[in-house]
Amino acid sequence: MKIYCEPTLTSSRKEALTELVKRCQEDEPITLSLPEDGCWYLTACEGEQNPKACLILCPAGNNLREVYAFTHPNYRRKGLFSMLYQQALGLIRQEEQTIGENIHLLFLSDEKSPQAQAAYHAMGFRLISSEYVMELHSSSSHRPSLSPDLSRRKPLWKNLSLTREEFEDEEEKSLLFQAYLPAFSCPGKKSGIHRCSSLVKAGSCRLLPYGPQRFYLYHVLIPQDLRGLGLGTALLSALLDTLPENSVLFLQVSSENPAALHLYKKTGFRICRTLSYYS
């Protein structure tokens, strides 16, 4: 068995790994797919184009790497995951020496593979956090609308204005949306609220295009002094009205953040899977 360590995938390697993941999905009801934003792809092959296991390292913020791993059902319990893991640790140590800082690995699981769970536990990994992946179709009938009736019940909503601009962060181009309210319409507490002439910044969020009419939502922020007034729901509803027809919006939220989870459910998002992180 030969191990290949590659920073990018050739078309033939990508096709072979996609078939490997598909075979894993046929064996167990896993929802994880082959990530395309990896910084290292480690593959254990019988022959150059016959992968039996792979481990992918993906950047996940400062000094963090998410780890995806897939092993062909007929080649499990043969030490392939351990081999790839040791190779990955070697790459991480080299990077740590270069940057002079520690890098932490987070192993991703959707809890649908008992064999993967057993392997993590056998290697001494522990569960450190869980997240929900949520999804919403822009045409969904469940999401709120800025209707006149709802605007009367939520008077701040009718004064909300939304700006949109391109934003480049860490070599990725996303869309930055910012919501504003006239200063006169805001409630009494104003400390800490960012003002723009006669306007008060009432919230912001970002969208990352992720395929045709698919968008990843992140960095949803409402100023502390304006929380609890329905502005989070208003911001997301106004955002959805700007998207192309039949767009799909998805996000990840911590299971330990009930306020955000409540907001997204109220806006119409539905949980489509649970992700667990082991370290």
XYZ file of C-alpha atoms in Angstrom:
279
model
C 0.000 0.000 0.000
C 1.505 3.331 -1.065
C 0.650 6.665 0.568
C 0.395 9.848 -1.496
C 0.484 13.307 0.146
C -0.792 16.013 -2.198
C -1.715 19.688 -1.569
C -4.245 19.612 -4.431
C -6.164 16.991 -6.350
C -5.752 16.119 -9.993
C -8.998 15.405 -11.831
C -8.258 11.668 -11.869
C -7.452 11.596 -8.137
C -10.579 13.564 -7.330
C -12.678 11.148 -9.367
C -11.116 8.145 -7.603
C -11.635 9.637 -4.125
C -15.216 10.580 -4.965
C -15.849 6.932 -5.819
C -14.249 5.877 -2.527
C -16.526 8.217 -0.557
C -19.541 6.981 -2.538
C -18.646 3.390 -1.609
C -18.468 4.400 2.071
C -21.874 6.089 1.778
C -23.337 2.899 0.300
C -22.078 0.913 3.284
C -23.228 3.334 6.000
C -25.687 6.275 6.015
C -22.937 8.875 6.393
C -23.591 12.396 5.120
C -19.997 13.632 4.912
C -18.678 14.194 1.406
C -15.267 14.777 -0.129
C -14.137 18.318 0.802
C -12.703 20.400 -2.010
C -10.993 23.014 0.161
C -8.325 20.751 1.651
C -4.760 21.905 2.163
C -3.478 18.284 2.165
C -4.963 15.123 0.690
C -3.414 11.902 2.013
C -4.343 8.733 0.145
C -3.497 5.060 0.721
C -3.544 3.345 -2.674
C -3.196 -0.088 -4.217
C -1.778 1.163 -7.457
C -1.674 4.826 -8.306
C -5.407 5.255 -8.985
C -6.948 2.685 -6.626
C -7.436 4.453 -3.257
C -8.544 2.387 -0.280
C -8.416 5.126 2.354
C -7.933 8.873 2.509
C -7.473 11.601 5.101
C -7.992 15.266 4.237
C -6.757 18.276 6.216
C -8.849 21.415 5.771
C -8.083 24.905 7.132
C -10.604 25.928 9.793
C -9.428 29.262 11.140
C -6.301 30.228 13.020
C -4.163 27.182 13.842
C -7.042 24.741 13.337
C -7.417 21.946 10.808
C -10.564 19.926 10.246
C -9.871 16.287 9.433
C -12.048 14.158 7.140
C -11.281 10.441 6.840
C -12.758 7.690 4.675
C -11.783 3.997 4.453
C -13.170 1.457 1.992
C -15.476 -0.959 3.900
C -13.408 -3.973 2.810
C -10.157 -2.430 4.065
C -11.122 -1.372 7.570
C -9.273 -2.592 10.667
C -6.099 -2.955 8.623
C -4.311 0.059 10.077
C -4.809 2.365 7.086
C -6.329 5.173 9.130
C -3.465 5.021 11.640
C -0.924 5.129 8.806
C -2.537 8.203 7.267
C -2.895 9.848 10.681
C 0.818 9.470 11.395
C 1.652 10.962 7.996
C -0.699 13.857 8.729
C 0.987 14.476 12.092
C 4.318 14.723 10.258
C 2.926 17.406 7.936
C 1.443 19.303 10.883
C 4.745 19.227 12.806
C 6.551 20.667 9.788
C 4.011 23.470 9.552
C 4.255 24.134 13.299
C 8.017 24.548 12.985
C 7.509 26.990 10.118
C 4.977 29.216 11.874
C 6.281 28.722 15.426
C 2.831 27.871 16.807
C 0.836 24.762 17.650
C -1.840 23.519 15.256
C -4.852 21.634 16.583
C -6.666 18.891 14.693
C -10.450 18.453 14.837
C -11.754 15.125 13.523
C -15.157 15.429 11.934
C -17.970 12.895 12.329
C -21.698 12.891 11.633
C -22.184 10.078 14.189
C -23.518 7.753 11.461
C -20.542 5.421 11.301
C -20.145 3.115 14.336
C -16.807 1.920 12.984
C -15.464 5.479 12.763
C -16.650 6.174 16.306
C -14.935 3.008 17.522
C -11.693 4.019 15.792
C -11.758 7.490 17.386
C -12.369 6.064 20.839
C -9.669 3.414 20.376
C -7.145 6.151 19.554
C -8.105 8.139 22.654
C -9.960 10.966 20.888
C -12.634 12.774 22.880
C -15.750 14.632 21.818
C -15.204 18.373 22.296
C -18.172 19.981 20.519
C -21.173 19.435 18.253
C -22.730 21.598 15.577
C -25.943 21.537 13.589
C -25.902 22.039 9.836
C -29.077 23.925 8.909
C -30.562 24.624 5.495
C -33.204 26.920 4.050
C -34.601 27.279 0.528
C -35.294 30.900 -0.364
C -38.698 29.909 -1.717
C -39.661 28.135 1.531
C -43.132 28.951 2.824
C -41.878 28.656 6.409
C -39.725 31.751 6.454
C -41.075 35.101 7.709
C -41.925 37.906 5.312
C -41.630 41.636 5.810
C -45.362 41.963 5.230
C -47.262 45.108 6.285
C -48.991 43.116 9.030
C -45.720 41.824 10.442
C -44.159 45.277 10.144
C -46.975 46.682 12.287
C -46.348 44.054 14.949
C -42.591 44.600 14.717
C -42.367 48.366 14.106
C -38.582 48.399 13.806
C -38.773 46.083 10.781
C -40.438 48.578 8.475
C -37.545 51.056 8.966
C -34.805 48.511 8.267
C -32.549 49.138 5.252
C -29.971 46.721 3.901
C -26.669 47.367 2.114
C -24.640 44.804 0.193
C -20.985 44.872 -0.823
C -18.265 42.454 -1.845
C -15.850 41.594 0.909
C -12.518 39.799 0.544
C -11.213 37.887 3.552
C -8.349 35.364 3.525
C -8.409 35.199 -0.286
C -12.132 34.353 -0.336
C -14.691 36.721 -1.793
C -17.913 36.896 0.167
C -20.886 39.239 0.346
C -21.197 41.537 3.345
C -24.729 42.621 4.274
C -25.291 45.414 6.799
C -28.658 46.508 8.213
C -29.379 50.055 9.390
C -32.179 51.785 11.268
C -32.936 55.510 11.563
C -31.513 56.703 14.887
C -34.875 58.121 15.949
C -36.546 54.690 15.742
C -34.128 52.888 18.083
C -34.960 52.178 21.716
C -33.408 54.177 24.554
C -30.183 52.276 25.180
C -27.588 53.449 22.663
C -24.224 52.689 24.314
C -21.917 50.691 22.081
C -24.079 51.075 18.956
C -22.172 52.064 15.830
C -23.656 55.164 14.206
C -23.416 56.165 10.556
C -24.648 59.824 10.335
C -28.354 59.581 11.276
C -28.383 55.791 10.971
C -27.714 53.104 13.553
C -26.095 49.838 12.492
C -28.635 47.181 13.471
C -26.822 44.044 12.332
C -24.655 42.372 9.742
C -23.939 38.999 8.180
C -21.880 37.457 5.396
C -22.648 35.084 2.559
C -20.103 32.894 0.820
C -21.167 31.594 -2.626
C -20.866 27.815 -2.550
C -21.944 26.553 -5.938
C -24.840 27.520 -8.221
C -27.447 29.333 -6.127
C -25.997 27.930 -2.898
C -24.699 30.212 -0.156
C -23.018 29.681 3.196
C -24.238 32.096 5.894
C -21.868 33.149 8.675
C -20.938 35.993 11.050
C -24.537 36.943 11.862
C -24.203 39.813 14.353
C -26.754 41.997 16.145
C -25.455 44.759 18.496
C -25.905 43.866 22.155
C -28.186 46.843 22.852
C -30.550 45.875 20.031
C -30.981 42.179 20.750
C -34.348 40.727 21.637
C -36.228 43.086 19.298
C -36.658 40.715 16.357
C -33.930 42.354 14.288
C -32.089 39.078 13.703
C -35.197 37.643 12.057
C -35.721 40.882 10.132
C -32.127 40.903 8.879
C -32.287 37.310 7.647
C -35.678 37.798 6.025
C -34.491 40.928 4.201
C -31.358 39.030 3.144
C -33.401 36.168 1.694
C -35.407 38.643 -0.391
C -32.183 39.693 -2.184
C -31.195 36.179 -3.291
C -31.933 34.625 -6.686
C -35.076 32.529 -6.911
C -34.737 28.964 -5.557
C -31.470 29.709 -3.769
C -30.356 27.450 -0.923
C -28.841 28.930 2.215
C -27.001 26.828 4.782
C -25.075 27.445 7.995
C -23.492 25.750 10.985
C -24.431 26.595 14.573
C -23.124 25.216 17.850
C -25.448 22.949 19.808
C -24.470 25.071 22.822
C -25.915 28.272 21.322
C -29.685 27.981 21.920
C -30.382 31.659 21.143
C -28.899 31.389 17.636
C -30.566 28.018 17.089
C -33.934 29.534 18.019
C -33.364 32.465 15.637
C -32.540 30.232 12.691
C -35.469 27.895 13.325
C -37.808 30.869 13.571
C -36.471 32.187 10.258
C -37.253 28.875 8.577
C -33.979 26.936 8.744
C -34.203 23.194 9.348
C -31.544 20.927 10.838
C -30.294 18.568 8.135
C -27.424 16.920 10.014
C -25.339 16.992 13.170
C -21.544 17.246 13.112
C -19.337 16.197 16.024
C -15.724 17.259 16.523
C -13.182 14.992 18.190
C -9.670 15.858 19.304
